Tab-separated table of C-alpha atoms in Angstrom:
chain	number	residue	atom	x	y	z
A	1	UNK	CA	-4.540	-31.941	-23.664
A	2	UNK	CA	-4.764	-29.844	-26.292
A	3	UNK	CA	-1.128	-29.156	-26.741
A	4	UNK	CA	-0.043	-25.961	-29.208
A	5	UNK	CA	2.189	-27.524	-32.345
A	6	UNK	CA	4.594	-24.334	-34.536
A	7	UNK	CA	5.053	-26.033	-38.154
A	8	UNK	CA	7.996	-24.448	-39.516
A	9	UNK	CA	8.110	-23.576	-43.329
A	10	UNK	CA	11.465	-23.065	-45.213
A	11	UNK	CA	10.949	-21.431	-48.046
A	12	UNK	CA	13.341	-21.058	-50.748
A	13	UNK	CA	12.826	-20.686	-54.569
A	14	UNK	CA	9.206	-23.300	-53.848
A	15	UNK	CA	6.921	-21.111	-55.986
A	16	UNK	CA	5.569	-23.366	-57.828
A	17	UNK	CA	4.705	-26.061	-54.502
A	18	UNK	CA	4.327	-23.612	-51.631
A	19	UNK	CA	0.944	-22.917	-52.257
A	20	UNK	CA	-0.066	-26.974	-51.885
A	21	UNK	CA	1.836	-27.010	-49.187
A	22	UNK	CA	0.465	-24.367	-46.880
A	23	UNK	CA	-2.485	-25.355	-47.795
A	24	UNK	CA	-2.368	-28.550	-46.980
A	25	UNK	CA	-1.300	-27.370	-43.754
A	26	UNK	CA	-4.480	-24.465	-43.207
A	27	UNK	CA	-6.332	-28.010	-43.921
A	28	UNK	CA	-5.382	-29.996	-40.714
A	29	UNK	CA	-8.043	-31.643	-38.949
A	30	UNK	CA	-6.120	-30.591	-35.712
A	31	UNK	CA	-6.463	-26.832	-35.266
A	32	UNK	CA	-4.347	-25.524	-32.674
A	33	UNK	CA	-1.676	-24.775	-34.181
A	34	UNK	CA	0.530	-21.640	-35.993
A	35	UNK	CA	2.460	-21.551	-39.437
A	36	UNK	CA	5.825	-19.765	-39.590
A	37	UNK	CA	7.029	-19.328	-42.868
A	38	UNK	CA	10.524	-18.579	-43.057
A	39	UNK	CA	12.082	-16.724	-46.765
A	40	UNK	CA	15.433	-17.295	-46.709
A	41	UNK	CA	15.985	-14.750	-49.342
A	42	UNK	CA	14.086	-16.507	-52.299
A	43	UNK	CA	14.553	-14.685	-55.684
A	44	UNK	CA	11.319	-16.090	-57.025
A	45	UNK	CA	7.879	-14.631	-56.045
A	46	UNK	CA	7.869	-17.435	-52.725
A	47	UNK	CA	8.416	-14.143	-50.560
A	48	UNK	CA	4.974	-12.422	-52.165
A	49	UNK	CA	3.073	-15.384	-51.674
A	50	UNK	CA	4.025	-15.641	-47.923
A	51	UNK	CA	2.818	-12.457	-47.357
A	52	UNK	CA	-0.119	-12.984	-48.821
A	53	UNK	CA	-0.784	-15.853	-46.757
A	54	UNK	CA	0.350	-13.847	-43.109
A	55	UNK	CA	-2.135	-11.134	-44.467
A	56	UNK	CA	-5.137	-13.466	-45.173
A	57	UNK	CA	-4.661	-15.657	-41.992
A	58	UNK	CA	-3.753	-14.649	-38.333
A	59	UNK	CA	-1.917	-17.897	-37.760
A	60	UNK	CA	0.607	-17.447	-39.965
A	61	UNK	CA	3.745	-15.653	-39.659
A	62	UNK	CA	6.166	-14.423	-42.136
A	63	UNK	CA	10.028	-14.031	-41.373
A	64	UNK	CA	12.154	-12.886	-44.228
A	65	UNK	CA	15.991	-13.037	-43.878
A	66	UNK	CA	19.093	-13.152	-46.238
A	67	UNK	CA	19.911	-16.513	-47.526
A	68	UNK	CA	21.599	-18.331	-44.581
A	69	UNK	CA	20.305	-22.257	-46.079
A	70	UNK	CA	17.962	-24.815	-44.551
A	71	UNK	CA	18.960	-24.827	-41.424
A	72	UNK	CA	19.476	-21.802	-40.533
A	73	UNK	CA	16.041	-20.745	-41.738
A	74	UNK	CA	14.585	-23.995	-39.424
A	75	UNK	CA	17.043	-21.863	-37.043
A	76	UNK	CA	14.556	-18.646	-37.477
A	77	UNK	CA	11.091	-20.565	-37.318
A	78	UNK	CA	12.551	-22.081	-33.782
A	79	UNK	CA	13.249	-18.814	-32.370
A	80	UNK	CA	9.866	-17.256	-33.211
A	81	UNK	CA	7.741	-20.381	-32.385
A	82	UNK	CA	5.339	-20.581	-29.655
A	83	UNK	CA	4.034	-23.706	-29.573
A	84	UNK	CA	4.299	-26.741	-27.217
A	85	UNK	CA	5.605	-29.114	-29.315
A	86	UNK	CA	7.040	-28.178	-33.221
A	87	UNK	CA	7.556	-30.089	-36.340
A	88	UNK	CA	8.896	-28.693	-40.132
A	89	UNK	CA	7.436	-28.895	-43.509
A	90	UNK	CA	9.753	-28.330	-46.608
A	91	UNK	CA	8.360	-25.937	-48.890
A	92	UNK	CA	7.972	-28.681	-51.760
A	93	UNK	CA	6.276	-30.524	-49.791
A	94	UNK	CA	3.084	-31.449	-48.062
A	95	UNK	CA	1.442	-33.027	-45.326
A	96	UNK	CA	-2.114	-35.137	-44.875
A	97	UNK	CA	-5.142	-33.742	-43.397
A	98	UNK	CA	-4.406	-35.756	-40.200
A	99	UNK	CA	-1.047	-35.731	-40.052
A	100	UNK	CA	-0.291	-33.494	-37.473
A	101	UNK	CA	-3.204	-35.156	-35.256
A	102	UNK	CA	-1.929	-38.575	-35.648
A	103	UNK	CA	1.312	-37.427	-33.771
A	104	UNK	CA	-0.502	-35.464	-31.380
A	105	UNK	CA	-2.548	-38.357	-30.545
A	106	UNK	CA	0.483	-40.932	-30.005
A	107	UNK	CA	2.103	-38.057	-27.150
A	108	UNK	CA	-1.131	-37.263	-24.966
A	109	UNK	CA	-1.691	-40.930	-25.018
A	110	UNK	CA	1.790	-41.966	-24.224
A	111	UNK	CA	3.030	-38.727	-22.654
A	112	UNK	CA	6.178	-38.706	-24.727
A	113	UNK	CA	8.472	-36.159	-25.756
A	114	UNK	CA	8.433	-36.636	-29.500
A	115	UNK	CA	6.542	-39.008	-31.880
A	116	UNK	CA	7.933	-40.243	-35.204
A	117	UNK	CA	5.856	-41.357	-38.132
A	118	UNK	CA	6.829	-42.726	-41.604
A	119	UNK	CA	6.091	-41.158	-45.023
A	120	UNK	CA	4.703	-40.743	-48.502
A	121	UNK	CA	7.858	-41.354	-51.332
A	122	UNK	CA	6.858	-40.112	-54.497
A	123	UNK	CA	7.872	-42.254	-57.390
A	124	UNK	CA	6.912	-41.098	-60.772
A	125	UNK	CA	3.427	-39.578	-60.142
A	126	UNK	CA	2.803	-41.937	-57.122
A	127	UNK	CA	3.276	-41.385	-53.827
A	128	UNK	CA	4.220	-45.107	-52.299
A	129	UNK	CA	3.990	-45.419	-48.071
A	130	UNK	CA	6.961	-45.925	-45.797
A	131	UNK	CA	6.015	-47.285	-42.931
A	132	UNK	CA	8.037	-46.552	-39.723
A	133	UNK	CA	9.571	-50.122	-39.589
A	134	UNK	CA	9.110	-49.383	-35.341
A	135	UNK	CA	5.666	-48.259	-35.599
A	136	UNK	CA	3.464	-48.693	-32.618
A	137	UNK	CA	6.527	-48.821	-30.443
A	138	UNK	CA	7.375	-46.578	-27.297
A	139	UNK	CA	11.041	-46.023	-26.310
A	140	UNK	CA	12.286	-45.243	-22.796
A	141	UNK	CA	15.943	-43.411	-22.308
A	142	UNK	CA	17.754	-46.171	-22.577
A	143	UNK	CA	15.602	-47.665	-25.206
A	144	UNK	CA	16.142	-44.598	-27.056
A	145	UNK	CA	20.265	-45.079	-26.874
A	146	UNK	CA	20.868	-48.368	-27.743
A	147	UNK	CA	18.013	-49.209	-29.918
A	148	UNK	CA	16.551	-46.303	-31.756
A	149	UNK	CA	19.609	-43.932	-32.599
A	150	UNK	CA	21.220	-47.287	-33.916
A	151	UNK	CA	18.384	-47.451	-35.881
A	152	UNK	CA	18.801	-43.900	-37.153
A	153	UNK	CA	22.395	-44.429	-38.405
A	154	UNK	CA	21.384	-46.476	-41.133
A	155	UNK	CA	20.547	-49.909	-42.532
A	156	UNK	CA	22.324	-53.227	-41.019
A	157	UNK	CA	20.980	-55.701	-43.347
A	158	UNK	CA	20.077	-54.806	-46.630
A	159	UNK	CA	17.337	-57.440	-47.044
A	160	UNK	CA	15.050	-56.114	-44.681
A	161	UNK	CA	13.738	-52.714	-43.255
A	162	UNK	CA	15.230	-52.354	-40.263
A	163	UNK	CA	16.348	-48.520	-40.410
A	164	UNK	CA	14.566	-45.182	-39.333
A	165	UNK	CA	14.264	-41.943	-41.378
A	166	UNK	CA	16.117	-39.230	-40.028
A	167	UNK	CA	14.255	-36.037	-41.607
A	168	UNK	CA	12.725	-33.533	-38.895
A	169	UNK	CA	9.968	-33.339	-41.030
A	170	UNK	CA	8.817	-36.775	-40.059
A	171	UNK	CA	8.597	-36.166	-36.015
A	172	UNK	CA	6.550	-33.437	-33.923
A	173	UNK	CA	9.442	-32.285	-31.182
A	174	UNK	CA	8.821	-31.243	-27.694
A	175	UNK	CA	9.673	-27.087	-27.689
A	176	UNK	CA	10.567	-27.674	-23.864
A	177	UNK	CA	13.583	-30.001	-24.353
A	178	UNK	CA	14.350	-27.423	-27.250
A	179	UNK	CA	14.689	-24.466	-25.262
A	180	UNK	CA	15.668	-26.088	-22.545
A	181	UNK	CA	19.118	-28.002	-23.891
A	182	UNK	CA	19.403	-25.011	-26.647
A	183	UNK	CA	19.160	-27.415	-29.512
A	184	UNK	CA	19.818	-25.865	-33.333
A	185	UNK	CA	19.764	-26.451	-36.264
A	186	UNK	CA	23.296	-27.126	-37.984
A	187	UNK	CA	23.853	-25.814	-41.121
A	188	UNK	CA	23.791	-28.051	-44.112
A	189	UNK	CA	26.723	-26.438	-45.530
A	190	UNK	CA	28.640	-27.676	-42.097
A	191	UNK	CA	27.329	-30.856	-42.016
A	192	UNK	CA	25.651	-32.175	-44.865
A	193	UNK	CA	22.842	-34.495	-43.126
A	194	UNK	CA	21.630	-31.771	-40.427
A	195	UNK	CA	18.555	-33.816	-39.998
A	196	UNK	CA	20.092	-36.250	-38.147
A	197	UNK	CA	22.433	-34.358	-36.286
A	198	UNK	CA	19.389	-32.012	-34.753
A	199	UNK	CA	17.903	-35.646	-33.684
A	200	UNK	CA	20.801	-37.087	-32.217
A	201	UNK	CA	20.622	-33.769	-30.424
A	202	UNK	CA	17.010	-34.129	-29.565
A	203	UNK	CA	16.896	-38.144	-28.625
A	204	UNK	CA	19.860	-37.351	-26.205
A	205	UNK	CA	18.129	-35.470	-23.917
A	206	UNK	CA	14.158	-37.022	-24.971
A	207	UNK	CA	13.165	-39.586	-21.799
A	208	UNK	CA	10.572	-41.237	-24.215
A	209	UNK	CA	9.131	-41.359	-27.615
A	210	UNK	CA	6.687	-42.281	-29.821
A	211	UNK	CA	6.406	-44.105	-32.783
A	212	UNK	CA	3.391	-43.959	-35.151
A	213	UNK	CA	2.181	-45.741	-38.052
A	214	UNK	CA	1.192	-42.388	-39.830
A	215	UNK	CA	2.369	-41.700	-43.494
A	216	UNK	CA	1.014	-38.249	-43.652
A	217	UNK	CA	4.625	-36.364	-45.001
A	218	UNK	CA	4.420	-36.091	-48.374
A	219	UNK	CA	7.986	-36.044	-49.382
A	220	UNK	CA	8.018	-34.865	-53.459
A	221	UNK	CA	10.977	-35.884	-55.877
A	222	UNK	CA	11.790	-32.473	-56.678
A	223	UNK	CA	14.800	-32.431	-59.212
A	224	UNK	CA	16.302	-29.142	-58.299
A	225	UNK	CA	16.881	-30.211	-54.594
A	226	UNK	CA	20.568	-30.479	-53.168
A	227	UNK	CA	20.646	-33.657	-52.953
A	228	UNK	CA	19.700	-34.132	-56.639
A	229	UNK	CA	22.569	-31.769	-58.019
A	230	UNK	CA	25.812	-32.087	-59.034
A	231	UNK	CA	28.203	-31.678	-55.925
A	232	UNK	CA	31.760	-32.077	-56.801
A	233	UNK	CA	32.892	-31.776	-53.388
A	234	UNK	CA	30.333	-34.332	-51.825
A	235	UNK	CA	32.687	-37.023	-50.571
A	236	UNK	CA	34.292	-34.281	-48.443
A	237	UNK	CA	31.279	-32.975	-47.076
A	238	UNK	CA	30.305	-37.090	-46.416
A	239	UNK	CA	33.589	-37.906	-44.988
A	240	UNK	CA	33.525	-35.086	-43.021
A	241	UNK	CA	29.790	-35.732	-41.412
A	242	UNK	CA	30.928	-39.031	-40.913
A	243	UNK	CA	34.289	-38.527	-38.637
A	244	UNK	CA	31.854	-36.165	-36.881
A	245	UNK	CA	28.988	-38.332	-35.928
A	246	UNK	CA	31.365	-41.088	-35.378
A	247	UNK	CA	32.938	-39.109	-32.396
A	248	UNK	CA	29.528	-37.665	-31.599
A	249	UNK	CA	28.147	-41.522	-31.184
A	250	UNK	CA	31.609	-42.023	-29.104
A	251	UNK	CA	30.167	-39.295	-26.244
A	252	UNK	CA	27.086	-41.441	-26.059
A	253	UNK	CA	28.686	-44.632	-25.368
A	254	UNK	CA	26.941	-46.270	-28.032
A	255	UNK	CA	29.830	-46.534	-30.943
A	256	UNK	CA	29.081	-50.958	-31.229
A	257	UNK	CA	25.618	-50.332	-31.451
A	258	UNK	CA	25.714	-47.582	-34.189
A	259	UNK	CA	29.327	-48.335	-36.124
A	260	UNK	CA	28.398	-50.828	-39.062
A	261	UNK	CA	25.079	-48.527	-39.468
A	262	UNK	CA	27.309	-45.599	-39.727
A	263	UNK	CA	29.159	-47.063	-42.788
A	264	UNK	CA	26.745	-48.497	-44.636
A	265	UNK	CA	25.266	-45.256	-44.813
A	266	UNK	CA	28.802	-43.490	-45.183
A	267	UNK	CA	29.024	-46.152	-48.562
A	268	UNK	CA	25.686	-45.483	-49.517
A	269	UNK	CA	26.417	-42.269	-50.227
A	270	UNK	CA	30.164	-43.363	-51.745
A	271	UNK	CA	27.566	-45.744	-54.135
A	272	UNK	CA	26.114	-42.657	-55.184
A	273	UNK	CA	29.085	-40.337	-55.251
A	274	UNK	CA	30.208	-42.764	-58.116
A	275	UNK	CA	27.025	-42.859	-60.050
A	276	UNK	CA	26.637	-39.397	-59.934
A	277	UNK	CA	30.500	-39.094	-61.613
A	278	UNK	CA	29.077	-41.214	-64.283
A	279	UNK	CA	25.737	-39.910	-64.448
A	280	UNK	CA	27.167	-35.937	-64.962
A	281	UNK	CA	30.320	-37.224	-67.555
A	282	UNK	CA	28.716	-35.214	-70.209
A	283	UNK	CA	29.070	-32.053	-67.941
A	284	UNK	CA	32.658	-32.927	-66.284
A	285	UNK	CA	34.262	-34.586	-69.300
A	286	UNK	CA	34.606	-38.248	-69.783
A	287	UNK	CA	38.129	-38.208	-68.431
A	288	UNK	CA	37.344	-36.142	-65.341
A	289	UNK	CA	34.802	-38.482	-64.575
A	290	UNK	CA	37.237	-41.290	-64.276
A	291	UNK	CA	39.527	-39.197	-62.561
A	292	UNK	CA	36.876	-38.351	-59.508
A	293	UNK	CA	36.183	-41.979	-59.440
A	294	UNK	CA	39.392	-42.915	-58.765
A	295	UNK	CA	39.660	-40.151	-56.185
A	296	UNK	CA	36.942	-41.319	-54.722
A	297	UNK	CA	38.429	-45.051	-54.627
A	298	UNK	CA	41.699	-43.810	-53.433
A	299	UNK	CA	40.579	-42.145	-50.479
A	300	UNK	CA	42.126	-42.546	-47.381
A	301	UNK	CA	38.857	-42.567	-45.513
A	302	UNK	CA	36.724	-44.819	-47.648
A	303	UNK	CA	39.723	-47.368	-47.681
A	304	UNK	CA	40.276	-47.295	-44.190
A	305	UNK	CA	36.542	-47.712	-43.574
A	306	UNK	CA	36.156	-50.972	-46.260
A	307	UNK	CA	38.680	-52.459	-43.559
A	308	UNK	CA	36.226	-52.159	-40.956
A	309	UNK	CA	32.935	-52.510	-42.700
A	310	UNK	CA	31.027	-55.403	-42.864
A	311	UNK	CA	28.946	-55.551	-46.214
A	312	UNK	CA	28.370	-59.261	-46.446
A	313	UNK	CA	24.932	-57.949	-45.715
A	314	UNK	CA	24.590	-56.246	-48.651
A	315	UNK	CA	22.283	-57.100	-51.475
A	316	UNK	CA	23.846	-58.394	-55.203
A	317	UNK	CA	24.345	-54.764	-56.612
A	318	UNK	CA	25.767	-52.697	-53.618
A	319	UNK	CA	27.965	-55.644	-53.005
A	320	UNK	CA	29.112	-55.610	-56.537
A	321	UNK	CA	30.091	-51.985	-56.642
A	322	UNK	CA	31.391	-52.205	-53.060
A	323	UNK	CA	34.310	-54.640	-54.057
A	324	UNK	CA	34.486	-52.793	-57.561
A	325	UNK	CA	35.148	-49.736	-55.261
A	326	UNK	CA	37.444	-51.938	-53.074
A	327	UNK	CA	39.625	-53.149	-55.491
A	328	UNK	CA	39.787	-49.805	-56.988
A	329	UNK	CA	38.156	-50.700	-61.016
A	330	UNK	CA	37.749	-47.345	-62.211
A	331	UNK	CA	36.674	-48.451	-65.703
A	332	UNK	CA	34.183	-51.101	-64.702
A	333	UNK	CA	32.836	-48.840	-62.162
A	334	UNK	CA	32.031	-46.445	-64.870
A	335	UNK	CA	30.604	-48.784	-67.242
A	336	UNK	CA	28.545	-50.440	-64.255
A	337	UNK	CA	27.100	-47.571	-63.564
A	338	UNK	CA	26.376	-46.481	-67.088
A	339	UNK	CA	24.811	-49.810	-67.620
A	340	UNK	CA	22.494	-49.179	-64.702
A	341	UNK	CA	21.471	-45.518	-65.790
A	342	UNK	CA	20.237	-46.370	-68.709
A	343	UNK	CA	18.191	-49.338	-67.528
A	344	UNK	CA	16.990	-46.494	-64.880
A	345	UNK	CA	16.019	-44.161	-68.111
């Protein structure tokens, strides 16, 4: 079958990778497909450069709106797409000559509703491969439920790879079940990790998937990303997302299976929270830093969930700062994390 795939394109102040990364995509061995880029009101010369590219090739379209964020610009490139199945491609980003065929391949041959892949991490000037730790695998509805949404939540033991990207960008998606169940993008400024809330939406209503061995995403280590910045309301926006999917798992019937996974990623992102108040002292003050520390420490959320959280799992470092975190030592927390920057410079 030679199914019709919409890549979506966000773009949004990407000058200086969009080019790579359309190209890459006009350079897919599969062919039957359409570009939409989507300017979500870039002040750089992104918007030029899109319409350059919807001029020079009749299988790209151009959307320009006012800034709305990432997914609400994923929101646009849904609405215009035609194609049978869709996937997205940041705008920093870029994908492998085969990768869209790869995931093609995997739903003719197991006539699924979505295939997943893994990806390419860039450290330094490398790009290192992520395997899909499920690779090779098919899931059936309940399949889908109990094992790979778990799976999605987040890591369960820290010594092995056990856990599955959520990022859209890693999946082709079948446009039917879209339409069909009306499924959006959420915004990011709602809820911070809107990739995995648009899957959870997805895999809900998917009666089988895919999983390839592909690494053809090339996700870049851009600096001036979100999730790189300073974000002095991030445990908020974390605790937030968390009560949310929590409930959200709840409706699914699925809250053993997904709970611990849920809070290790939920203190993951409390890890980081604390580096980052470290790691930005020199732009908050020295004393501020503490103070968000111990904010962070003190809250209600992130002590009621080191009650219920199981971390003996964890690896030497995480487990450290976890029961730094849990017995609330602001100072060694700081100088921890100091340590560990610097060894990281």
């Amino acid at each position: 079958m030679n199914y019709f795939v919409t890549i979506i394109v966000p773009v949004y102040n990407v000058y200086d990778y969009l080019r790579a990364c359309v190209d890459s995509i006009l350079n897919q061995t599969y062919k039957n497909y359409e570009i939409i880029l989507v300017d979500d009101g870039s002040p750089d010369q992104s918007s030029i450069l899109c319409d350059e590219y919807a001029s020079s090739y009749e299988n790209i379209t151009v959307v320009h709106q006012k800034n709305g964020g990432l997914g609400m610009a994923r929101n646009t490139g849904i609405k215009h797409a035609q194609g049978d199945f869709i996937t997205f491609v940041d705008g920093d980003d870029y994908i492998a000559p085969d990768h869209i065929s790869n995931l093609i391949e995997r739903i003719i041959k197991d006539k699924s509703d979505a295939c997943y892949g893994g990806y390419q991490q860039q450290v330094g000037k490398k790009f290192i491969p992520q395997i899909n730790p499920l690779s090779g695998r098919t899931y059936e509805k309940n399949e889908i439920l109990h094992d790979f949404i778990p799976r999605m939540c987040g890591k369960l033991d820290y010594r092995v790879v056990d856990e599955v990207q959520m990022s859209v960008c890693m999946a082709l998606f079948s446009m039917e079940i879209i339409k069909k169940n009306q499924i959006k993008c959420h915004s990011e400024r709602e809820l911070i990790s809107e990739d995995f809330v648009f899957n959870l939406d997805f895999l809900e209503h998917a009666e089988k998937i895919s999983v390839s061995d592909s690494c053809g995403y090339y996700y870049r280590n851009n600096e001036a990303s979100l999730t790189k910045m300073y974000q002095p309301n991030r445990l908020e926006k974390q605790v937030y997302f968390t009560k949310y999917i929590i409930e959200r798992i709840k409706t699914l019937n699925i809250y053993d299976e997904c709970i611990q996974r849920i809070y290790s990623t939920f203190f993951a992102w409390v890890r980081n929270i604390v580096k980052r108040e470290q790691r930005f002292y020199k732009q908050i003050g020295f004393i501020q830093s503490l103070y968000n520390i111990k904010r962070v420490c003190e809250d209600p959320f992130v002590v009621m969930a080191l009650k219920i959280y199981d971390d003996t799992n964890l690896t030497r470092n995480p487990a450290l700062l976890n029961q730094l975190i849990r017995k609330k030592r602001i100072l060694k927390i700081w100088m921890l994390s100091y340590i560990k920057e610097k060894t990281r410079k």
